[in-house]
CSV table of C-alpha atoms in Angstrom, one decimal:
chain,number,residue,atom,x,y,z
I,1156,MET,CA,29.4,90.1,124.0
I,1157,ILE,CA,31.2,92.1,126.5
I,1158,THR,CA,35.0,91.5,126.8
I,1159,ALA,CA,37.6,92.5,129.0
I,1160,GLU,CA,38.7,95.1,127.2
I,1161,ASP,CA,35.2,96.4,127.3
I,1162,ILE,CA,35.1,96.0,131.0
I,1163,THR,CA,38.3,98.3,131.2
I,1164,ARG,CA,37.3,100.7,128.9
I,1165,ARG,CA,34.1,101.1,130.6
I,1166,ALA,CA,36.0,101.6,134.0
I,1167,ALA,CA,38.2,104.0,132.6
I,1168,ILE,CA,35.4,106.3,131.2
I,1169,ALA,CA,33.1,106.3,134.3
I,1170,GLU,CA,36.6,107.8,136.5
I,1171,TYR,CA,36.2,111.0,134.0
I,1172,GLN,CA,32.7,111.5,134.7
I,1173,VAL,CA,31.7,113.2,131.5
I,1174,VAL,CA,29.2,111.0,130.2
I,1175,GLY,CA,25.6,112.0,130.8
I,1176,ARG,CA,26.6,116.0,132.1
I,1177,PRO,CA,26.8,119.0,130.4
I,1178,PRO,CA,29.8,119.6,128.3
I,1179,GLU,CA,32.8,120.8,130.4
I,1180,THR,CA,34.0,124.7,129.3
I,1181,ASP,CA,37.2,123.3,128.8
I,1182,LEU,CA,36.6,120.4,126.4
I,1183,GLU,CA,34.3,122.8,124.6
I,1184,SER,CA,37.3,124.9,124.1
I,1185,LEU,CA,39.3,122.4,123.0
I,1186,VAL,CA,36.9,121.3,119.8
I,1187,GLN,CA,36.2,124.6,119.1
I,1188,LEU,CA,39.9,125.2,118.8
I,1189,ALA,CA,40.8,122.0,116.6
I,1190,ALA,CA,37.3,123.4,114.1
I,1191,THR,CA,39.3,126.8,113.8
I,1192,MET,CA,42.9,125.3,113.5
I,1193,CYS,CA,41.8,122.9,110.6
I,1194,GLY,CA,39.5,125.2,109.0
I,1195,VAL,CA,36.1,122.8,109.5
I,1196,PRO,CA,32.9,123.5,110.7
I,1197,THR,CA,32.4,120.8,112.9
I,1198,ALA,CA,34.6,118.8,115.5
I,1199,VAL,CA,33.4,116.7,118.4
I,1200,ILE,CA,35.1,114.6,121.4
I,1201,ASN,CA,33.6,111.1,121.2
I,1202,ILE,CA,33.6,108.8,124.1
I,1203,ILE,CA,33.0,105.0,122.9
I,1204,ASP,CA,32.0,102.4,125.3
I,1205,ASP,CA,31.0,98.8,124.3
I,1206,ARG,CA,27.6,100.1,123.1
I,1207,TYR,CA,27.1,103.8,122.3
I,1208,GLN,CA,29.1,106.7,121.2
I,1209,HIS,CA,28.5,109.7,123.5
I,1210,GLN,CA,29.6,113.3,122.2
I,1211,VAL,CA,30.6,115.1,125.3
I,1212,ALA,CA,31.7,118.5,123.6
I,1213,ALA,CA,31.0,119.5,120.2
I,1214,VAL,CA,31.0,122.5,117.6
I,1215,GLY,CA,28.6,123.0,114.7
I,1216,PHE,CA,25.8,120.8,116.0
I,1217,GLU,CA,24.3,119.9,119.6
I,1218,PRO,CA,26.0,117.0,121.1
I,1219,SER,CA,24.0,114.1,121.6
I,1220,SER,CA,24.6,110.0,121.7
I,1221,CYS,CA,23.9,107.2,119.2
I,1222,SER,CA,24.9,103.3,119.1
I,1223,ARG,CA,28.1,102.3,118.6
I,1224,GLU,CA,26.9,100.3,115.5
I,1225,ASP,CA,26.0,103.7,113.8
I,1226,SER,CA,29.6,105.5,114.7
I,1227,MET,CA,32.1,106.4,112.3
I,1228,CYS,CA,34.7,106.7,115.3
I,1229,ALA,CA,34.0,103.3,116.8
I,1230,ILE,CA,35.5,101.6,113.5
I,1231,VAL,CA,38.6,103.4,113.6
I,1232,PHE,CA,39.1,104.5,117.4
I,1233,GLN,CA,41.3,101.4,118.8
I,1234,GLN,CA,43.5,101.4,116.1
I,1235,PRO,CA,47.0,103.5,116.8
I,1236,GLY,CA,47.4,107.2,115.1
I,1237,GLN,CA,45.4,109.4,113.0
I,1238,VAL,CA,42.9,108.7,110.6
I,1239,MET,CA,42.0,111.1,107.5
I,1240,VAL,CA,39.7,110.0,105.2
I,1241,PRO,CA,39.1,113.1,101.9
I,1242,ASP,CA,35.9,111.5,100.8
I,1243,ALA,CA,34.0,108.9,103.1
I,1244,THR,CA,31.8,107.8,100.3
I,1245,ARG,CA,35.2,106.2,98.5
I,1246,ASP,CA,36.0,104.6,101.8
I,1247,ASP,CA,34.8,100.9,102.0
I,1248,ARG,CA,34.9,101.4,105.6
I,1249,PHE,CA,32.7,104.1,105.8
I,1250,ALA,CA,30.4,104.3,102.6
I,1251,SER,CA,27.3,102.5,104.1
I,1252,ASN,CA,27.2,104.4,107.3
I,1253,PRO,CA,24.1,106.3,108.4
I,1254,PHE,CA,26.3,109.6,109.0
I,1255,VAL,CA,27.8,109.1,105.5
I,1256,THR,CA,24.6,108.0,103.5
I,1257,GLY,CA,22.1,110.7,104.6
I,1258,GLU,CA,20.4,108.7,107.0
I,1259,ILE,CA,22.0,110.8,109.9
I,1260,ALA,CA,24.3,113.3,108.2
I,1261,ALA,CA,25.9,113.6,104.8
I,1262,VAL,CA,29.5,113.5,105.7
I,1263,ARG,CA,32.5,113.8,103.2
I,1264,PHE,CA,35.8,114.5,104.7
I,1265,TYR,CA,36.4,112.3,108.4
I,1266,ALA,CA,39.5,113.0,110.3
I,1267,SER,CA,40.2,111.8,114.0
I,1268,SER,CA,42.7,111.1,116.6
I,1269,PRO,CA,41.9,109.0,119.1
I,1270,LEU,CA,42.0,109.7,122.6
I,1271,VAL,CA,44.2,107.0,124.8
I,1272,THR,CA,44.4,107.4,128.5
I,1273,PRO,CA,47.6,107.0,130.4
I,1274,GLU,CA,47.0,103.7,131.1
I,1275,GLY,CA,46.5,102.7,127.1
I,1276,VAL,CA,43.2,102.2,127.1
I,1277,PRO,CA,41.4,103.8,123.8
I,1278,ILE,CA,38.2,105.5,125.2
I,1279,GLY,CA,37.0,107.6,122.1
I,1280,THR,CA,38.1,110.2,119.6
I,1281,LEU,CA,38.8,114.2,119.0
I,1282,CYS,CA,37.3,114.2,115.9
I,1283,ILE,CA,36.8,116.9,112.5
I,1284,PHE,CA,34.5,116.3,110.2
I,1285,ASP,CA,32.6,118.4,106.6
I,1286,ASP,CA,30.1,117.9,104.6
I,1287,ARG,CA,32.3,118.5,101.2
I,1288,VAL,CA,35.6,116.7,100.0
I,1289,ARG,CA,38.5,118.3,100.9
I,1290,ASP,CA,42.4,117.2,102.5
I,1291,LEU,CA,43.9,118.1,105.8
I,1292,LEU,CA,47.4,120.2,105.7
I,1293,PRO,CA,50.4,118.0,107.8
I,1294,GLU,CA,50.8,121.0,110.1
I,1295,HIS,CA,47.0,120.5,110.7
I,1296,ALA,CA,47.2,116.9,111.3
I,1297,ARG,CA,49.7,117.4,113.8
I,1298,ALA,CA,47.6,119.9,115.4
I,1299,LEU,CA,44.3,117.6,115.8
I,1300,ASP,CA,47.2,115.1,117.4
I,1301,LEU,CA,48.1,117.5,119.7
I,1302,LEU,CA,44.7,118.6,120.7
I,1303,ALA,CA,43.8,115.3,121.4
I,1304,ARG,CA,46.4,115.0,123.7
I,1305,GLN,CA,45.3,118.2,125.3
I,1306,VAL,CA,41.6,116.3,126.1
I,1307,VAL,CA,43.1,113.5,127.9
I,1308,ASP,CA,44.9,115.9,129.9
I,1309,VAL,CA,41.5,117.9,130.5
I,1310,LEU,CA,40.2,114.3,131.4
I,1311,GLU,CA,42.5,113.4,133.7
I,1312,LEU,CA,42.7,116.8,135.4
I,1313,LEU,CA,38.6,116.1,135.7
I,1314,ARG,CA,39.5,112.8,137.4
I,1315,MET,CA,41.9,114.0,139.7
I,1316,THR,CA,39.4,117.0,141.0
I,1317,HIS,CA,36.7,114.4,141.5
I,1318,GLU,CA,38.9,111.7,143.4
I,1319,LEU,CA,39.8,114.8,145.5
I,1320,GLY,CA,36.8,116.0,146.1
I,1321,GLN,CA,35.8,112.7,147.7
I,1322,SER,CA,38.7,112.7,149.2
I,1323,ASN,CA,37.9,115.9,151.2
I,1324,GLU,CA,34.8,114.7,152.0
I,1325,GLN,CA,35.9,111.4,153.7
I,1326,LEU,CA,38.6,113.5,155.2
I,1327,ALA,CA,35.8,115.8,156.5
I,1328,GLN,CA,34.1,112.5,157.7
I,1329,PHE,CA,37.1,111.4,159.4
I,1330,ALA,CA,37.8,114.4,161.2
I,1331,GLY,CA,34.1,114.2,162.4
I,1332,GLN,CA,34.9,110.9,163.8
I,1333,VAL,CA,38.1,111.9,165.4
I,1334,SER,CA,36.4,115.0,167.0
I,1335,HIS,CA,33.7,112.6,168.6
I,1336,ASP,CA,36.3,110.3,170.0
I,1337,LEU,CA,38.5,113.1,171.4
I,1338,ARG,CA,35.4,115.0,172.7
I,1339,ASN,CA,34.3,112.2,175.0
I,1340,PRO,CA,37.3,111.5,177.5
I,1341,LEU,CA,38.4,115.2,177.2
I,1342,MET,CA,34.9,116.0,178.5
I,1343,ALA,CA,35.8,113.1,181.1
I,1344,VAL,CA,39.0,114.6,182.0
I,1345,SER,CA,37.3,117.7,182.4
I,1346,GLY,CA,34.8,116.4,184.6
I,1347,PHE,CA,37.2,114.9,186.8
I,1348,LEU,CA,39.3,118.0,186.9
I,1349,GLU,CA,36.2,120.3,188.1
I,1350,LEU,CA,35.4,117.8,190.9
I,1351,ALA,CA,39.1,117.5,192.0
I,1352,THR,CA,38.8,121.5,192.0
I,1353,ASP,CA,35.6,121.6,194.2
I,1354,SER,CA,37.2,119.1,196.5
I,1355,PRO,CA,37.4,120.8,200.2
I,1356,GLU,CA,41.2,119.1,199.9
I,1357,MET,CA,42.1,121.4,197.6
I,1358,ALA,CA,41.9,124.3,200.3
I,1359,ASN,CA,44.7,123.1,201.7
I,1360,ALA,CA,46.9,122.7,198.7
I,1361,PRO,CA,47.1,126.1,196.8
I,1362,HIS,CA,50.0,124.3,194.9
I,1363,ALA,CA,47.6,121.3,193.7
I,1364,ALA,CA,44.8,124.0,193.2
I,1365,LYS,CA,46.9,126.2,190.8
I,1366,ALA,CA,47.8,123.0,188.6
I,1367,LEU,CA,44.4,121.8,188.4
I,1368,ALA,CA,43.3,125.6,187.2
I,1369,ARG,CA,46.1,125.2,184.6
I,1370,ALA,CA,44.9,122.0,183.6
I,1371,GLU,CA,41.0,123.0,183.5
I,1372,SER,CA,42.0,126.2,181.2
I,1373,ALA,CA,44.5,123.5,178.9
I,1374,ALA,CA,41.6,121.1,178.7
I,1375,GLY,CA,39.2,124.3,177.3
I,1376,ARG,CA,41.6,125.3,174.6
I,1377,MET,CA,42.0,121.8,173.4
I,1378,ALA,CA,38.3,121.8,173.1
I,1379,VAL,CA,37.7,124.8,171.3
I,1380,MET,CA,40.7,123.7,169.2
I,1381,ILE,CA,39.2,120.2,168.4
I,1382,THR,CA,35.9,122.1,167.0
I,1383,ASP,CA,37.5,124.5,165.5
I,1384,LEU,CA,40.2,122.6,163.4
I,1385,LEU,CA,37.2,119.9,162.5
I,1386,GLU,CA,35.5,123.0,160.9
I,1387,PHE,CA,39.0,123.9,159.4
I,1388,ALA,CA,39.3,120.3,157.9
I,1389,ARG,CA,35.8,120.5,156.5
I,1390,ILE,CA,35.9,123.6,154.7
I,1391,GLY,CA,39.6,122.0,153.1
I,1392,GLY,CA,41.4,124.6,154.9
I,1393,ALA,CA,40.7,127.1,152.3
I,1394,ARG,CA,38.9,130.1,154.4
I,1395,PRO,CA,40.8,130.9,158.2
I,1396,ARG,CA,38.9,133.5,160.2
I,1397,ARG,CA,41.0,136.7,160.2
I,1398,ALA,CA,40.7,138.6,163.6
I,1399,PRO,CA,43.4,140.7,165.4
I,1400,ILE,CA,45.1,138.4,167.7
I,1401,GLU,CA,47.6,139.5,170.9
I,1402,LEU,CA,50.5,137.5,169.5
I,1403,ASP,CA,52.6,137.9,172.8
I,1404,ALA,CA,49.1,136.4,174.7
I,1405,LEU,CA,48.6,133.3,172.3
I,1406,VAL,CA,52.5,132.5,172.5
I,1407,ARG,CA,52.6,132.5,176.5
I,1408,SER,CA,49.0,130.3,176.6
I,1409,VAL,CA,51.0,127.8,174.1
I,1410,VAL,CA,54.3,128.3,176.1
I,1411,GLU,CA,51.9,127.2,179.2
I,1412,ASP,CA,50.1,124.0,177.6
I,1413,LEU,CA,53.8,123.0,176.6
I,1414,ASP,CA,55.2,123.3,180.4
I,1415,ALA,CA,55.6,119.5,181.3
I,1416,ALA,CA,58.0,119.2,178.0
I,1417,ILE,CA,59.7,122.2,179.2
I,1418,GLU,CA,60.3,120.7,182.5
I,1419,GLU,CA,61.5,117.6,181.6
I,1420,THR,CA,63.9,118.8,179.3
I,1421,GLY,CA,65.2,121.6,181.4
I,1422,ALA,CA,64.9,124.1,178.3
I,1423,THR,CA,64.6,127.9,178.4
I,1424,VAL,CA,62.3,129.4,176.5
I,1425,VAL,CA,62.4,133.3,175.3
I,1426,LEU,CA,59.4,135.4,174.1
I,1427,ASP,CA,59.8,138.8,171.9
I,1428,VAL,CA,56.6,139.0,170.4
I,1429,SER,CA,54.7,141.8,171.8
I,1430,THR,CA,52.7,142.8,168.3
I,1431,GLU,CA,49.4,142.0,166.9
I,1432,VAL,CA,48.8,139.6,163.9
I,1433,GLN,CA,45.8,138.8,162.1
I,1434,GLY,CA,44.4,135.3,161.5
I,1435,ASP,CA,42.7,132.3,163.1
I,1436,ALA,CA,43.7,132.4,167.0
I,1437,THR,CA,43.4,128.6,166.5
I,1438,LEU,CA,45.0,127.5,163.7
I,1439,LEU,CA,48.1,130.0,164.8
I,1440,ARG,CA,47.8,128.0,168.2
I,1441,ALA,CA,48.2,124.8,166.3
I,1442,LEU,CA,50.7,126.1,164.0
I,1443,LEU,CA,53.4,127.7,166.9
I,1444,GLN,CA,52.6,124.6,169.6
I,1445,ASN,CA,53.9,122.4,166.6
I,1446,LEU,CA,56.9,124.8,165.9
I,1447,ILE,CA,58.0,125.0,169.4
I,1448,ALA,CA,57.1,121.4,170.9
I,1449,ASN,CA,59.4,120.5,167.6
I,1450,ALA,CA,62.3,122.7,168.7
I,1451,LEU,CA,62.1,121.4,171.9
I,1452,LYS,CA,61.7,117.5,171.1
I,1453,PHE,CA,64.6,118.1,168.3
I,1454,SER,CA,67.2,120.0,170.5
I,1455,ALA,CA,66.6,117.5,173.6
I,1456,ALA,CA,67.3,114.6,171.1
I,1457,ALA,CA,70.4,115.7,169.9
I,1458,GLY,CA,71.6,115.7,173.6
I,1459,VAL,CA,71.7,119.6,174.2
I,1460,ARG,CA,69.3,121.3,177.0
I,1461,PRO,CA,66.8,123.3,174.5
I,1462,VAL,CA,67.3,127.2,174.2
I,1463,VAL,CA,64.2,128.4,172.2
I,1464,GLU,CA,63.5,131.9,171.1
I,1465,VAL,CA,60.4,133.0,169.7
I,1466,LEU,CA,60.6,136.3,167.8
I,1467,ALA,CA,58.3,138.5,165.9
I,1468,GLN,CA,59.3,141.7,164.2
I,1469,ARG,CA,57.5,143.8,161.6
I,1470,VAL,CA,58.1,143.7,157.9
I,1471,SER,CA,56.7,145.5,154.8
I,1472,ALA,CA,54.5,142.0,154.2
I,1473,GLY,CA,53.2,141.8,157.6
I,1474,VAL,CA,54.9,140.2,160.4
I,1475,ARG,CA,57.5,137.8,160.6
I,1476,VAL,CA,57.5,135.2,163.4
I,1477,SER,CA,60.9,133.1,163.8
I,1478,VAL,CA,60.9,129.8,166.6
I,1479,GLU,CA,64.9,129.1,166.5
I,1480,ASP,CA,66.3,126.3,168.7
I,1481,ASN,CA,69.9,125.5,169.4
I,1482,GLY,CA,69.4,122.0,168.4
I,1483,PRO,CA,71.1,120.1,165.1
I,1484,GLY,CA,69.5,122.0,162.7
I,1485,VAL,CA,68.0,121.1,159.2
I,1486,PRO,CA,70.7,121.0,156.1
I,1487,PRO,CA,69.8,123.4,153.4
I,1488,ASP,CA,68.8,120.3,150.7
I,1489,GLN,CA,66.4,118.7,153.2
I,1490,ARG,CA,64.5,122.2,153.7
I,1491,GLU,CA,62.0,121.7,151.4
I,1492,ARG,CA,61.5,118.5,152.0
I,1493,VAL,CA,60.9,118.5,155.5
I,1494,PHE,CA,57.7,119.7,154.4
I,1495,ASP,CA,56.1,117.1,152.8
I,1496,LEU,CA,53.4,115.2,154.4
I,1497,MET,CA,55.2,111.7,156.6
I,1498,GLU,CA,58.7,113.4,156.2
I,1499,ARG,CA,60.7,114.3,159.3
I,1500,GLY,CA,64.1,115.9,160.2
I,1501,VAL,CA,67.6,114.8,160.5
I,1502,VAL,CA,67.4,113.1,163.8
I,1503,ARG,CA,65.2,109.9,162.9
I,1504,ASP,CA,64.8,108.5,166.3
I,1505,VAL,CA,62.5,110.9,167.8
I,1506,ALA,CA,58.6,109.8,168.5
I,1507,GLY,CA,55.9,111.0,166.0
I,1508,LEU,CA,55.0,110.9,162.7
I,1509,GLY,CA,56.3,113.8,160.1
I,1510,ILE,CA,52.8,115.8,159.5
I,1511,GLY,CA,53.5,119.0,161.6
I,1512,LEU,CA,55.3,120.8,159.3
I,1513,SER,CA,53.0,119.7,156.6
I,1514,THR,CA,50.0,120.9,158.3
I,1515,CYS,CA,52.0,123.9,159.2
I,1516,ARG,CA,52.8,124.9,155.6
I,1517,ARG,CA,49.0,124.7,155.1
I,1518,ILE,CA,48.0,127.0,157.8
I,1519,ILE,CA,50.3,129.4,156.7
I,1520,GLU,CA,49.3,129.1,153.0
I,1521,ALA,CA,45.7,129.4,154.1
I,1522,HIS,CA,45.9,132.8,155.5
I,1523,GLY,CA,48.1,134.0,152.3
I,1524,GLY,CA,51.6,134.0,154.0
I,1525,ARG,CA,54.9,131.5,153.6
I,1526,ILE,CA,57.0,129.5,155.5
I,1527,GLU,CA,60.9,128.2,155.7
I,1528,ILE,CA,63.7,127.3,157.5
I,1529,ASP,CA,67.1,128.6,158.0
I,1530,ASP,CA,69.8,128.4,160.1
I,1531,ALA,CA,69.5,130.2,163.6
I,1532,ALA,CA,72.3,132.3,165.0
I,1533,SER,CA,72.7,129.9,167.9
I,1534,GLY,CA,73.4,127.3,165.0
I,1535,GLY,CA,70.4,125.2,165.4
I,1536,ALA,CA,67.3,125.6,163.1
I,1537,SER,CA,65.1,128.8,163.0
I,1538,VAL,CA,61.5,128.3,161.5
I,1539,TRP,CA,60.1,131.5,160.4
I,1540,PHE,CA,56.8,132.6,158.8
I,1541,ILE,CA,54.9,135.6,157.2
I,1542,LEU,CA,51.8,136.7,158.2
I,1543,PRO,CA,50.5,138.9,156.0
I,1544,ASP,CA,48.6,142.3,158.1
I,1545,GLY,CA,45.0,143.3,156.8
I,1546,ARG,CA,46.1,145.2,153.5
I,1547,SER,CA,48.5,142.2,152.6
I,1548,ALA,CA,46.1,139.6,153.0
I,1549,ALA,CA,43.4,141.4,150.9
């Protein structure tokens, strides 16, 4: 009869995804280390469910599976603490076991430390054994317990890796759906802008025609950004494209896209970025748009007319770019925390979720650079990042 404890154990084992698969290298290394440190020829990691014992890594023999009824470790793995038996033929728990009698093996010395998940669920053992009678020194017994905990740590890392892979896959699917949902209205907007631009009335309205042309250009850039950011999400942000970029042209196009916010706040934007950088133009556009928009938004929310300076200079590691404002700044004790997902600055009543700086850090780190916050000369915040040049990135 399967108990609730068996069901819980089976679910915990399934999360690690090691049963029925080739042995993980890290687990094989741990059993090899256990055998070497304890001076025995054989060691094994046993995962035990309600029906079987699964040997997921072993040294001294090929790992396999057997019924739980035949397992030595199944007798003791739910008990707390280590089990050490110098001669299994003289222990009532194991004397008739097929691993002792010769039916499967002729084990004499046996020792095991339980594998217990962080939630307290026993799932198996790290086991060492020998076909001759012997004992285990106290320091070797402590080492076996320590290695058992390391086995659980490796299993937890495997579980988190699997979960991260699933999360990235779901993120890519979500990004694909969002991309599709954004493209449709954007295509509609672009279509209406094109119709308006071709309208005969525009011949007598040069200012309106110019505004429509800028809107068309912005819609085109947004379409490219949607496509490229979707690709970035699909690859997990690990491999941005690298190409030479004229930073001045890139920043000016970002400022043009933020024209409405600049006019609304009465902001002054000063640019000194006449240099070339190496990177992914789409991602760097998203980065700069976020930083400049933040500078405008938080400065205006603090009750001042925003003055934003975007500066670039060559340094030994590449190009250092800073976006400085005259807003409230960021206190030193919050400068690392604001890069965390869903964290925001000191001005709490500003609209929007705190995902921007987290994304900015991800973009810069994907380029091999770093991003930080300091005080600006004007008293506000200076968010700066370093983009490695071609040699540094390599």
